[in-house]
mmCIF file of N, CA and C in Angstrom:
data_model
loop_
_atom_site.group_PDB
_atom_site.id
_atom_site.type_symbol
_atom_site.label_atom_id
_atom_site.label_comp_id
_atom_site.label_asym_id
_atom_site.label_seq_id
_atom_site.Cartn_x
_atom_site.Cartn_y
_atom_site.Cartn_z
ATOM 1 N N UNK F 218 -30.138 4.637 31.797
ATOM 2 C CA UNK F 218 -30.675 5.042 30.485
ATOM 3 C C UNK F 218 -29.504 5.438 29.531
ATOM 4 N N UNK F 219 -29.500 4.399 28.739
ATOM 5 C CA UNK F 219 -28.795 4.622 27.342
ATOM 6 C C UNK F 219 -28.816 5.608 26.295
ATOM 7 N N UNK F 220 -27.606 6.589 26.136
ATOM 8 C CA UNK F 220 -27.408 7.481 25.535
ATOM 9 C C UNK F 220 -25.857 6.667 24.373
ATOM 10 N N UNK F 221 -26.554 7.313 22.925
ATOM 11 C CA UNK F 221 -25.104 7.356 22.321
ATOM 12 C C UNK F 221 -24.492 9.015 23.049
ATOM 13 N N UNK F 222 -23.045 8.342 22.521
ATOM 14 C CA UNK F 222 -22.178 9.602 22.498
ATOM 15 C C UNK F 222 -22.331 10.756 21.710
ATOM 16 N N UNK F 223 -22.149 11.940 21.295
ATOM 17 C CA UNK F 223 -22.799 12.835 20.458
ATOM 18 C C UNK F 223 -21.712 13.164 19.483
ATOM 19 N N UNK F 224 -20.321 12.443 19.032
ATOM 20 C CA UNK F 224 -19.866 12.294 18.597
ATOM 21 C C UNK F 224 -18.614 11.313 17.955
ATOM 22 N N UNK F 225 -18.491 10.495 17.321
ATOM 23 C CA UNK F 225 -17.789 9.545 17.219
ATOM 24 C C UNK F 225 -16.556 9.925 17.691
ATOM 25 N N UNK F 226 -14.870 8.879 18.037
ATOM 26 C CA UNK F 226 -14.037 9.030 18.596
ATOM 27 C C UNK F 226 -12.410 8.246 18.141
ATOM 28 N N UNK F 227 -11.874 9.289 17.502
ATOM 29 C CA UNK F 227 -10.642 8.569 16.733
ATOM 30 C C UNK F 227 -10.090 6.939 17.046
ATOM 31 N N UNK F 228 -10.154 6.968 19.043
ATOM 32 C CA UNK F 228 -9.752 5.905 20.011
ATOM 33 C C UNK F 228 -10.326 5.038 21.454
ATOM 34 N N UNK F 229 -10.615 4.011 21.086
ATOM 35 C CA UNK F 229 -10.981 3.809 22.093
ATOM 36 C C UNK F 229 -10.956 4.163 23.229
ATOM 37 N N UNK F 230 -9.515 4.624 23.753
ATOM 38 C CA UNK F 230 -9.196 5.340 24.993
ATOM 39 C C UNK F 230 -9.921 6.729 25.344
ATOM 40 N N UNK F 231 -9.980 7.414 24.102
ATOM 41 C CA UNK F 231 -11.015 8.637 23.766
ATOM 42 C C UNK F 231 -11.956 8.816 24.063
ATOM 43 N N UNK F 232 -12.289 7.851 23.478
ATOM 44 C CA UNK F 232 -14.876 7.433 24.067
ATOM 45 C C UNK F 232 -14.428 6.836 25.983
ATOM 46 N N UNK F 233 -13.294 6.326 26.277
ATOM 47 C CA UNK F 233 -13.155 5.876 27.891
ATOM 48 C C UNK F 233 -12.751 7.173 28.528
ATOM 49 N N UNK F 234 -12.624 7.903 28.090
ATOM 50 C CA UNK F 234 -11.810 8.921 28.372
ATOM 51 C C UNK F 234 -13.535 10.076 28.730
ATOM 52 N N UNK F 235 -14.368 10.349 27.717
ATOM 53 C CA UNK F 235 -14.764 11.260 27.488
ATOM 54 C C UNK F 235 -16.459 10.597 28.834
ATOM 55 N N UNK F 236 -16.316 8.962 28.372
ATOM 56 C CA UNK F 236 -17.495 8.290 29.459
ATOM 57 C C UNK F 236 -17.268 8.537 31.097
ATOM 58 N N UNK F 237 -15.236 8.659 31.630
ATOM 59 C CA UNK F 237 -15.445 8.958 32.643
ATOM 60 C C UNK F 237 -15.605 10.293 32.909
ATOM 61 N N UNK F 238 -15.610 11.235 31.903
ATOM 62 C CA UNK F 238 -15.419 12.506 32.516
ATOM 63 C C UNK F 238 -17.525 12.835 32.833
ATOM 64 N N UNK F 239 -18.391 12.012 31.209
ATOM 65 C CA UNK F 239 -19.969 12.505 31.867
ATOM 66 C C UNK F 239 -20.262 11.484 32.184
ATOM 67 N N UNK F 240 -20.232 10.580 33.391
ATOM 68 C CA UNK F 240 -20.048 9.814 34.645
ATOM 69 C C UNK F 240 -19.843 10.491 35.965
ATOM 70 N N UNK F 241 -18.640 10.948 36.012
ATOM 71 C CA UNK F 241 -18.257 12.229 36.742
ATOM 72 C C UNK F 241 -19.448 12.540 36.805
ATOM 73 N N UNK F 242 -19.532 14.236 36.474
ATOM 74 C CA UNK F 242 -20.797 14.458 35.612
ATOM 75 C C UNK F 242 -22.025 14.619 36.362
ATOM 76 N N UNK F 243 -22.441 12.989 36.494
ATOM 77 C CA UNK F 243 -23.790 12.298 36.646
ATOM 78 C C UNK F 243 -23.682 11.834 38.132
ATOM 79 N N UNK F 244 -22.163 11.619 38.292
ATOM 80 C CA UNK F 244 -22.372 11.092 40.045
ATOM 81 C C UNK F 244 -22.692 12.094 40.543
ATOM 82 N N UNK F 245 -21.893 13.839 40.451
ATOM 83 C CA UNK F 245 -21.973 14.719 41.001
ATOM 84 C C UNK F 245 -23.057 15.344 41.070
ATOM 85 N N UNK F 246 -24.156 14.665 39.588
ATOM 86 C CA UNK F 246 -25.221 16.197 39.779
ATOM 87 C C UNK F 246 -25.121 16.852 39.336
ATOM 88 N N UNK F 247 -24.506 17.011 38.380
ATOM 89 C CA UNK F 247 -23.538 17.992 37.228
ATOM 90 C C UNK F 247 -24.008 18.065 35.588
ATOM 91 N N UNK F 248 -23.920 17.083 35.335
ATOM 92 C CA UNK F 248 -24.873 16.351 33.884
ATOM 93 C C UNK F 248 -26.488 16.972 33.404
ATOM 94 N N UNK F 249 -26.395 17.761 32.754
ATOM 95 C CA UNK F 249 -27.486 18.295 32.355
ATOM 96 C C UNK F 249 -27.528 17.573 30.763
ATOM 97 N N UNK F 250 -28.869 16.781 30.480
ATOM 98 C CA UNK F 250 -29.777 15.971 29.826
ATOM 99 C C UNK F 250 -29.775 16.852 28.524
ATOM 100 N N UNK F 251 -29.005 16.304 27.152
ATOM 101 C CA UNK F 251 -29.160 18.073 26.292
ATOM 102 C C UNK F 251 -30.739 18.091 25.655
ATOM 103 N N UNK F 252 -31.467 17.219 26.421
ATOM 104 C CA UNK F 252 -32.707 16.437 25.752
ATOM 105 C C UNK F 252 -33.772 17.969 25.973
ATOM 106 N N UNK F 253 -32.501 17.728 27.617
ATOM 107 C CA UNK F 253 -34.529 18.592 28.751
ATOM 108 C C UNK F 253 -35.051 19.628 28.249
ATOM 109 N N UNK F 254 -36.208 19.319 28.707
ATOM 110 C CA UNK F 254 -37.573 20.710 27.835
ATOM 111 C C UNK F 254 -37.419 20.541 27.023
ATOM 112 N N UNK F 255 -37.309 19.135 26.167
ATOM 113 C CA UNK F 255 -37.900 18.177 24.501
ATOM 114 C C UNK F 255 -39.372 17.714 25.133
ATOM 115 N N UNK F 256 -39.565 17.592 25.404
ATOM 116 C CA UNK F 256 -40.397 16.622 26.458
ATOM 117 C C UNK F 256 -41.725 17.543 27.035
ATOM 118 N N UNK F 257 -42.798 17.415 27.070
ATOM 119 C CA UNK F 257 -43.607 17.644 27.548
ATOM 120 C C UNK F 257 -44.008 17.216 28.964
ATOM 121 N N UNK F 258 -44.135 18.263 30.553
ATOM 122 C CA UNK F 258 -44.317 17.715 31.437
ATOM 123 C C UNK F 258 -44.988 16.901 31.497
ATOM 124 N N UNK F 259 -46.089 16.549 31.476
ATOM 125 C CA UNK F 259 -47.667 16.076 31.370
ATOM 126 C C UNK F 259 -47.267 14.091 30.519
ATOM 127 N N UNK F 260 -45.719 14.605 29.698
ATOM 128 C CA UNK F 260 -44.801 12.595 29.440
ATOM 129 C C UNK F 260 -44.421 12.516 30.571
ATOM 130 N N UNK F 261 -43.279 13.505 30.474
ATOM 131 C CA UNK F 261 -41.976 13.641 31.531
ATOM 132 C C UNK F 261 -42.919 12.658 32.923
ATOM 133 N N UNK F 262 -44.445 13.588 32.883
ATOM 134 C CA UNK F 262 -44.267 12.755 35.067
ATOM 135 C C UNK F 262 -44.714 10.923 35.147
ATOM 136 N N UNK F 263 -45.819 10.798 34.163
ATOM 137 C CA UNK F 263 -46.551 9.681 33.526
ATOM 138 C C UNK F 263 -44.996 8.232 33.809
ATOM 139 N N UNK F 264 -44.139 8.831 32.715
ATOM 140 C CA UNK F 264 -43.191 8.261 32.097
ATOM 141 C C UNK F 264 -42.767 8.243 33.559
ATOM 142 N N UNK F 265 -42.468 8.960 34.687
ATOM 143 C CA UNK F 265 -41.584 8.865 36.300
ATOM 144 C C UNK F 265 -42.111 8.572 37.004
ATOM 145 N N UNK F 266 -43.056 8.047 37.032
ATOM 146 C CA UNK F 266 -44.276 6.993 38.122
ATOM 147 C C UNK F 266 -44.205 5.531 37.105
ATOM 148 N N UNK F 267 -44.310 5.995 36.505
ATOM 149 C CA UNK F 267 -44.485 4.274 35.185
ATOM 150 C C UNK F 267 -43.358 3.387 35.550
ATOM 151 N N UNK F 268 -42.107 3.960 35.243
ATOM 152 C CA UNK F 268 -40.564 3.751 35.518
ATOM 153 C C UNK F 268 -40.547 3.128 36.898
ATOM 154 N N UNK F 269 -40.842 3.511 38.130
ATOM 155 C CA UNK F 269 -40.704 3.289 39.751
ATOM 156 C C UNK F 269 -41.917 2.428 40.094
ATOM 157 N N UNK F 270 -42.174 0.437 39.681
ATOM 158 C CA UNK F 270 -42.463 -0.089 40.370
ATOM 159 C C UNK F 270 -42.679 -0.435 41.752
ATOM 160 N N UNK F 271 -41.719 0.338 42.765
ATOM 161 C CA UNK F 271 -42.473 0.463 44.384
ATOM 162 C C UNK F 271 -43.718 0.680 44.825
ATOM 163 N N UNK F 272 -43.548 2.160 43.806
ATOM 164 C CA UNK F 272 -44.425 2.798 44.523
ATOM 165 C C UNK F 272 -45.357 1.735 44.955
ATOM 166 N N UNK F 273 -46.283 2.821 45.801
ATOM 167 C CA UNK F 273 -47.672 1.395 46.620
ATOM 168 C C UNK F 273 -48.372 2.065 45.643
ATOM 169 N N UNK F 274 -49.913 1.776 45.408
ATOM 170 C CA UNK F 274 -50.566 1.969 44.078
ATOM 171 C C UNK F 274 -51.703 3.292 44.827
ATOM 172 N N UNK F 275 -51.561 3.701 45.926
ATOM 173 C CA UNK F 275 -52.131 4.450 47.122
ATOM 174 C C UNK F 275 -51.142 5.750 46.441
ATOM 175 N N UNK F 276 -49.956 6.396 46.348
ATOM 176 C CA UNK F 276 -48.762 6.679 45.548
ATOM 177 C C UNK F 276 -49.645 7.516 44.459
ATOM 178 N N UNK F 277 -49.679 5.609 43.824
ATOM 179 C CA UNK F 277 -49.818 6.045 42.185
ATOM 180 C C UNK F 277 -51.106 6.538 42.308
ATOM 181 N N UNK F 278 -51.998 6.131 42.814
ATOM 182 C CA UNK F 278 -52.993 7.533 42.878
ATOM 183 C C UNK F 278 -53.204 8.333 42.955
ATOM 184 N N UNK F 279 -52.639 8.639 44.456
ATOM 185 C CA UNK F 279 -52.184 9.949 44.319
ATOM 186 C C UNK F 279 -51.598 11.143 43.539
ATOM 187 N N UNK F 280 -50.310 10.069 42.667
ATOM 188 C CA UNK F 280 -49.601 11.225 41.950
ATOM 189 C C UNK F 280 -50.579 11.324 40.497
ATOM 190 N N UNK F 281 -51.269 10.917 40.120
ATOM 191 C CA UNK F 281 -52.107 10.307 38.930
ATOM 192 C C UNK F 281 -53.460 12.009 39.902
ATOM 193 N N UNK F 282 -53.801 11.366 40.908
ATOM 194 C CA UNK F 282 -54.834 12.569 40.917
ATOM 195 C C UNK F 282 -54.217 14.540 41.016
ATOM 196 N N UNK F 283 -52.737 13.915 41.416
ATOM 197 C CA UNK F 283 -52.300 15.167 41.763
ATOM 198 C C UNK F 283 -51.803 15.813 40.383
ATOM 199 N N UNK F 284 -50.386 15.192 39.296
ATOM 200 C CA UNK F 284 -50.777 15.153 37.954
ATOM 201 C C UNK F 284 -51.682 16.130 36.865
ATOM 202 N N UNK F 285 -52.819 14.966 37.561
ATOM 203 C CA UNK F 285 -54.524 15.840 36.447
ATOM 204 C C UNK F 285 -54.346 17.142 37.137
ATOM 205 N N UNK F 286 -54.955 16.895 38.406
ATOM 206 C CA UNK F 286 -54.712 18.791 39.467
ATOM 207 C C UNK F 286 -54.747 19.316 38.750
ATOM 208 N N UNK F 287 -53.309 19.069 39.207
ATOM 209 C CA UNK F 287 -52.628 20.656 38.469
ATOM 210 C C UNK F 287 -51.376 20.781 37.385
ATOM 211 N N UNK F 288 -51.296 19.641 36.334
ATOM 212 C CA UNK F 288 -50.826 20.035 34.842
ATOM 213 C C UNK F 288 -52.163 20.162 34.200
ATOM 214 N N UNK F 289 -52.897 20.839 34.172
ATOM 215 C CA UNK F 289 -54.382 21.356 33.401
ATOM 216 C C UNK F 289 -53.359 23.236 33.206
ATOM 217 N N UNK F 290 -52.335 24.115 34.474
ATOM 218 C CA UNK F 290 -51.956 24.972 34.784
ATOM 219 C C UNK F 290 -51.118 24.370 33.928
ATOM 220 N N UNK F 291 -50.284 23.696 32.874
ATOM 221 C CA UNK F 291 -48.784 23.526 32.511
ATOM 222 C C UNK F 291 -49.830 23.136 30.776
ATOM 223 N N UNK F 292 -51.279 23.680 30.249
ATOM 224 C CA UNK F 292 -50.691 22.722 29.415
ATOM 225 C C UNK F 292 -51.380 24.304 28.480
ATOM 226 N N UNK F 293 -50.961 24.216 27.366
ATOM 227 C CA UNK F 293 -50.873 25.062 25.842
ATOM 228 C C UNK F 293 -48.892 25.851 26.089
ATOM 229 N N UNK F 294 -48.583 25.388 27.731
ATOM 230 C CA UNK F 294 -47.713 26.104 27.179
ATOM 231 C C UNK F 294 -46.454 25.289 26.245
ATOM 232 N N UNK F 295 -46.313 24.647 26.033
ATOM 233 C CA UNK F 295 -45.004 22.808 25.816
ATOM 234 C C UNK F 295 -44.654 22.652 26.269
ATOM 235 N N UNK F 296 -43.793 22.600 25.548
ATOM 236 C CA UNK F 296 -42.217 21.824 26.551
ATOM 237 C C UNK F 296 -42.291 22.540 27.828
ATOM 238 N N UNK F 297 -42.092 22.075 29.072
ATOM 239 C CA UNK F 297 -40.974 23.036 30.322
ATOM 240 C C UNK F 297 -39.733 22.469 30.061
ATOM 241 N N UNK F 298 -38.375 23.546 30.719
ATOM 242 C CA UNK F 298 -38.189 22.715 31.600
ATOM 243 C C UNK F 298 -38.099 22.386 32.490
ATOM 244 N N UNK F 299 -37.468 21.392 32.833
ATOM 245 C CA UNK F 299 -37.239 20.591 34.277
ATOM 246 C C UNK F 299 -36.166 21.042 34.403
ATOM 247 N N UNK F 300 -35.761 21.504 36.246
ATOM 248 C CA UNK F 300 -34.371 21.186 36.301
ATOM 249 C C UNK F 300 -34.372 20.139 38.160
ATOM 250 N N UNK F 301 -33.696 19.387 38.645
ATOM 251 C CA UNK F 301 -34.211 19.661 39.777
ATOM 252 C C UNK F 301 -33.798 20.723 40.913
#
């Protein structure tokens, strides 16, 4: 996923150093999306399924069923904070 840097940098070196730090956090599973919690769970889950073209049709069907069945519990609560 492409995401713009939060600021501009004085030099290209500064920007590259910032990027290396962020990439290290991502690889260490320590990075937290600053937009986390701003998306509704149903949209997130639907997008997650759509972004996985290698899922078997039966798996997509099952996930859709589970989402429809259990997502009702979250309706009306607004965006959900999603974490691993």
